[in-house]
Amino acid sequence: MSTYKFGTSSGPGGYGGLDLETLIDIADRLTEMLHAEYPGLVQYGEVIQAALAESADDGLPPNRGRIRTSLDTISIGAGAGTGSLAYTQQLVTAFGL
């Protein structure tokens, strides 16, 4: 797995100081929560996981457009106080969306 660091929120990467491994972990947890809470939204968690996996493979930054679209959709469908929304908000903050 890549150890590529994206930088701090004020740095060029703008990923809240999180590395790719941490972003992947959050996306994995999000998808697990979606399975439990909102099975109809699982595909959007999987899109985020795929974008991050692609980034790990090619060493380029994650596809923010794909990630943003998925996070927006999950944010609309996930209820307040749920684990799904909490992980979604962590990723929104990390990507500065």
Short mmCIF file of C-alpha atoms in Angstrom, two decimals:
data_model
loop_
_atom_site.label_atom_id
_atom_site.label_comp_id
_atom_site.label_asym_id
_atom_site.label_seq_id
_atom_site.Cartn_x
_atom_site.Cartn_y
_atom_site.Cartn_z
CA MET A 1 0.00 0.00 0.00
CA SER A 2 1.18 3.49 -0.78
CA THR A 3 2.46 5.76 1.97
CA TYR A 4 1.96 8.87 -0.16
CA LYS A 5 1.07 11.86 2.01
CA PHE A 6 -1.40 14.39 0.63
CA GLY A 7 -0.33 17.26 2.89
CA THR A 8 -2.20 19.38 5.38
CA SER A 9 -5.47 21.20 4.89
CA SER A 10 -3.50 24.36 4.16
CA GLY A 11 -1.03 22.50 1.95
CA PRO A 12 -1.26 21.71 -1.72
CA GLY A 13 -3.22 18.48 -1.30
CA GLY A 14 -5.88 19.93 0.95
CA TYR A 15 -6.77 16.62 2.61
CA GLY A 16 -6.82 17.77 6.21
CA GLY A 17 -3.41 16.28 6.93
CA LEU A 18 -4.73 12.75 6.37
CA ASP A 19 -2.75 10.24 4.38
CA LEU A 20 -4.24 7.94 1.77
CA GLU A 21 -4.30 4.96 4.13
CA THR A 22 -6.44 6.89 6.63
CA LEU A 23 -8.81 8.07 3.89
CA ILE A 24 -9.19 4.47 2.71
CA ASP A 25 -9.93 3.35 6.28
CA ILE A 26 -12.64 6.01 6.67
CA ALA A 27 -14.16 5.05 3.30
CA ASP A 28 -14.17 1.37 4.33
CA ARG A 29 -15.95 2.21 7.58
CA LEU A 30 -18.43 4.40 5.70
CA THR A 31 -19.28 1.54 3.35
CA GLU A 32 -19.69 -0.85 6.30
CA MET A 33 -22.10 1.60 7.95
CA LEU A 34 -24.03 2.02 4.71
CA HIS A 35 -24.47 -1.76 4.53
CA ALA A 36 -26.01 -1.69 8.01
CA GLU A 37 -27.98 1.55 7.84
CA TYR A 38 -28.72 2.36 4.18
CA PRO A 39 -28.20 -0.62 1.85
CA GLY A 40 -29.53 1.43 -1.05
CA LEU A 41 -26.58 3.82 -0.74
CA VAL A 42 -23.82 1.19 -0.58
CA GLN A 43 -22.89 1.75 -4.23
CA TYR A 44 -21.85 5.33 -3.42
CA GLY A 45 -19.52 4.15 -0.68
CA GLU A 46 -18.04 1.69 -3.14
CA VAL A 47 -17.43 4.50 -5.66
CA ILE A 48 -15.42 6.35 -3.01
CA GLN A 49 -13.46 3.20 -2.16
CA ALA A 50 -12.70 2.62 -5.86
CA ALA A 51 -11.50 6.21 -6.35
CA LEU A 52 -9.17 5.90 -3.37
CA ALA A 53 -7.92 2.47 -4.47
CA GLU A 54 -7.18 3.88 -7.92
CA SER A 55 -5.21 6.68 -6.28
CA ALA A 56 -3.22 4.13 -4.27
CA ASP A 57 -2.45 2.23 -7.48
CA ASP A 58 -1.42 5.14 -9.69
CA GLY A 59 -0.03 7.54 -7.07
CA LEU A 60 -2.19 10.42 -8.32
CA PRO A 61 -4.67 12.35 -6.18
CA PRO A 62 -8.14 10.80 -5.82
CA ASN A 63 -10.86 11.77 -8.29
CA ARG A 64 -12.55 14.53 -6.31
CA GLY A 65 -15.49 14.79 -8.70
CA ARG A 66 -16.51 11.16 -8.26
CA ILE A 67 -15.96 11.38 -4.52
CA ARG A 68 -17.91 14.62 -4.16
CA THR A 69 -20.90 13.31 -6.11
CA SER A 70 -21.04 10.20 -3.94
CA LEU A 71 -20.63 12.13 -0.69
CA ASP A 72 -23.38 14.56 -1.72
CA THR A 73 -25.75 11.69 -2.46
CA ILE A 74 -24.99 9.97 0.85
CA SER A 75 -25.41 13.27 2.73
CA ILE A 76 -28.89 13.68 1.28
CA GLY A 77 -29.94 10.11 2.09
CA ALA A 78 -28.32 9.56 5.49
CA GLY A 79 -30.14 10.70 8.61
CA ALA A 80 -28.72 12.93 11.30
CA GLY A 81 -26.91 11.12 14.08
CA THR A 82 -26.09 8.04 12.01
CA GLY A 83 -22.66 6.50 11.59
CA SER A 84 -23.01 6.83 7.83
CA LEU A 85 -23.42 10.58 8.06
CA ALA A 86 -20.56 10.90 10.58
CA TYR A 87 -18.10 9.15 8.23
CA THR A 88 -19.45 11.14 5.29
CA GLN A 89 -18.78 14.37 7.16
CA GLN A 90 -15.23 13.24 7.98
CA LEU A 91 -14.53 12.70 4.29
CA VAL A 92 -16.21 15.98 3.29
CA THR A 93 -13.95 17.78 5.75
CA ALA A 94 -10.82 15.92 4.65
CA PHE A 95 -11.46 16.78 0.99
CA GLY A 96 -12.56 20.34 1.80
CA LEU A 97 -15.86 19.86 -0.03
#
